[in-house]
Amino acid sequence: MKVRAYMTSTVLVAQATDSAREALENMALGDVRHLPVVDDEGRLQGVVSDRDLRLPAWAASAAGSEAAFEALTVGEVMTGFAVSVSPDADLLEAARIFVELRFGVVPVVDEDGELQGMLSAMDVLQAFLDMAPGDDTAR
């Protein structure tokens, strides 16, 4: 089975220049914990998580003030991403990434690095359930 069949194609995104507050609000509105960070051409630059926005590392360096949080940008806290998968990758490849790197999501990009969607560990688990014999919940 291919990543394309289980990835989420329509995803909220952030840019490195977006405020951390805006990213956190968008996560809450979209009921997601990760936002892919893209450039103006839609190429993946990294991922920001709700955990990145709540980590005490930035808070300690900025004295944890509300004003410091307001000035914080996504680019300052995001994780630059070297790991991604192709829409045509096998789901087993993605499963290995989740297990070996302990990721909860992985960006899906085309050959030009343009974001195509996101694949979560839950998406992969759903695929495995769909492959189970006699399963009534197949997509």
Short mmCIF file of C-alpha atoms in Angstrom, two decimals:
data_model
loop_
_atom_site.label_atom_id
_atom_site.label_comp_id
_atom_site.label_asym_id
_atom_site.label_seq_id
_atom_site.Cartn_x
_atom_site.Cartn_y
_atom_site.Cartn_z
CA MET A 1 0.00 0.00 0.00
CA LYS A 2 1.18 3.48 -0.82
CA VAL A 3 1.43 6.57 1.37
CA ARG A 4 -0.86 8.42 -1.07
CA ALA A 5 -3.83 6.25 -0.06
CA TYR A 6 -3.64 7.21 3.63
CA MET A 7 -2.00 10.64 3.83
CA THR A 8 -3.96 13.77 4.60
CA SER A 9 -3.73 15.96 1.51
CA THR A 10 -5.38 19.11 2.79
CA VAL A 11 -3.30 20.40 5.68
CA LEU A 12 -2.89 23.67 7.50
CA VAL A 13 0.58 25.11 7.00
CA ALA A 14 2.76 27.77 8.59
CA GLN A 15 5.60 29.90 7.33
CA ALA A 16 8.80 30.58 9.27
CA THR A 17 7.83 34.24 9.64
CA ASP A 18 4.44 33.47 11.22
CA SER A 19 4.08 34.25 14.90
CA ALA A 20 4.18 31.38 17.35
CA ARG A 21 0.84 32.54 18.74
CA GLU A 22 -0.76 32.35 15.27
CA ALA A 23 0.61 28.83 14.77
CA LEU A 24 -0.71 27.70 18.15
CA GLU A 25 -4.14 29.18 17.40
CA ASN A 26 -4.22 27.48 13.98
CA MET A 27 -3.34 24.15 15.59
CA ALA A 28 -6.23 24.57 18.01
CA LEU A 29 -8.65 25.54 15.22
CA GLY A 30 -7.56 22.64 13.03
CA ASP A 31 -7.38 20.17 15.94
CA VAL A 32 -3.81 19.23 14.98
CA ARG A 33 -0.54 19.06 16.90
CA HIS A 34 1.86 19.68 14.00
CA LEU A 35 2.05 22.21 11.19
CA PRO A 36 4.36 21.77 8.23
CA VAL A 37 6.38 24.92 7.60
CA VAL A 38 6.64 25.85 3.92
CA ASP A 39 8.26 28.61 1.91
CA ASP A 40 6.42 30.86 -0.56
CA GLU A 41 6.59 28.12 -3.22
CA GLY A 42 5.10 25.46 -0.94
CA ARG A 43 8.40 23.64 -0.39
CA LEU A 44 8.85 22.01 2.98
CA GLN A 45 11.15 23.87 5.38
CA GLY A 46 10.35 22.07 8.60
CA VAL A 47 7.62 21.21 11.08
CA VAL A 48 6.44 23.03 14.19
CA SER A 49 4.62 21.14 16.92
CA ASP A 50 2.55 22.26 19.85
CA ARG A 51 5.37 20.87 21.99
CA ASP A 52 7.89 23.14 20.22
CA LEU A 53 5.72 26.10 21.15
CA ARG A 54 5.47 25.05 24.78
CA LEU A 55 9.06 23.96 25.40
CA PRO A 56 10.68 25.74 28.33
CA ALA A 57 13.96 26.18 26.41
CA TRP A 58 12.73 29.27 24.59
CA ALA A 59 10.80 30.43 27.66
CA ALA A 60 13.89 30.37 29.86
CA SER A 61 15.95 32.33 27.35
CA ALA A 62 13.18 34.87 26.95
CA ALA A 63 12.32 34.98 30.66
CA GLY A 64 8.99 33.35 29.74
CA SER A 65 7.23 36.66 29.34
CA GLU A 66 4.05 37.08 27.35
CA ALA A 67 5.77 39.77 25.29
CA ALA A 68 8.57 37.36 24.43
CA PHE A 69 6.04 34.77 23.27
CA GLU A 70 4.28 37.39 21.14
CA ALA A 71 7.59 38.19 19.43
CA LEU A 72 8.50 34.53 18.85
CA THR A 73 8.32 33.26 15.27
CA VAL A 74 7.73 29.76 13.96
CA GLY A 75 11.19 29.79 12.39
CA GLU A 76 12.79 30.20 15.82
CA VAL A 77 11.25 27.03 17.26
CA MET A 78 10.48 24.76 14.31
CA THR A 79 12.37 21.57 13.59
CA GLY A 80 14.08 21.71 10.22
CA PHE A 81 13.08 18.56 8.40
CA ALA A 82 15.43 16.28 6.52
CA VAL A 83 13.02 13.33 6.74
CA SER A 84 10.01 13.06 4.48
CA VAL A 85 8.34 10.48 2.28
CA SER A 86 7.04 10.45 -1.26
CA PRO A 87 3.34 9.93 -1.96
CA ASP A 88 4.41 6.78 -3.83
CA ALA A 89 6.45 5.38 -0.93
CA ASP A 90 5.34 2.12 0.62
CA LEU A 91 3.57 2.43 3.97
CA LEU A 92 6.14 0.05 5.48
CA GLU A 93 8.84 2.65 4.74
CA ALA A 94 6.81 5.24 6.63
CA ALA A 95 6.20 2.80 9.49
CA ARG A 96 9.96 2.32 9.85
CA ILE A 97 10.42 6.10 10.11
CA PHE A 98 7.80 6.32 12.85
CA VAL A 99 9.39 3.49 14.83
CA GLU A 100 13.08 4.24 14.29
CA LEU A 101 12.86 8.02 14.68
CA ARG A 102 9.92 8.07 17.09
CA PHE A 103 7.99 10.54 14.94
CA GLY A 104 4.25 11.05 15.18
CA VAL A 105 3.93 12.55 11.70
CA VAL A 106 6.02 12.72 8.58
CA PRO A 107 5.63 15.23 5.75
CA VAL A 108 4.81 13.91 2.29
CA VAL A 109 6.65 15.77 -0.48
CA ASP A 110 7.07 15.40 -4.22
CA GLU A 111 10.40 15.21 -6.05
CA ASP A 112 10.69 19.03 -5.96
CA GLY A 113 10.26 19.16 -2.18
CA GLU A 114 6.75 20.59 -2.47
CA LEU A 115 4.45 19.57 0.35
CA GLN A 116 1.76 17.12 -0.75
CA GLY A 117 0.35 16.27 2.67
CA MET A 118 1.09 14.71 6.03
CA LEU A 119 1.06 11.10 7.16
CA SER A 120 0.54 10.25 10.82
CA ALA A 121 1.35 7.11 12.72
CA MET A 122 -2.41 6.72 13.20
CA ASP A 123 -2.85 6.75 9.40
CA VAL A 124 -0.41 3.85 9.14
CA LEU A 125 -2.18 1.95 11.90
CA GLN A 126 -5.47 2.45 10.06
CA ALA A 127 -3.89 1.01 6.90
CA PHE A 128 -2.80 -2.09 8.81
CA LEU A 129 -6.30 -2.48 10.24
CA ASP A 130 -7.71 -2.17 6.74
CA MET A 131 -5.49 -5.05 5.64
CA ALA A 132 -6.76 -7.32 8.42
CA PRO A 133 -8.90 -10.19 7.13
CA GLY A 134 -12.62 -9.74 7.69
CA ASP A 135 -12.29 -6.09 8.71
CA ASP A 136 -15.51 -4.12 8.28
CA THR A 137 -13.87 -0.70 8.69
CA ALA A 138 -11.82 -0.66 5.46
CA ARG A 139 -11.71 2.61 3.58
#
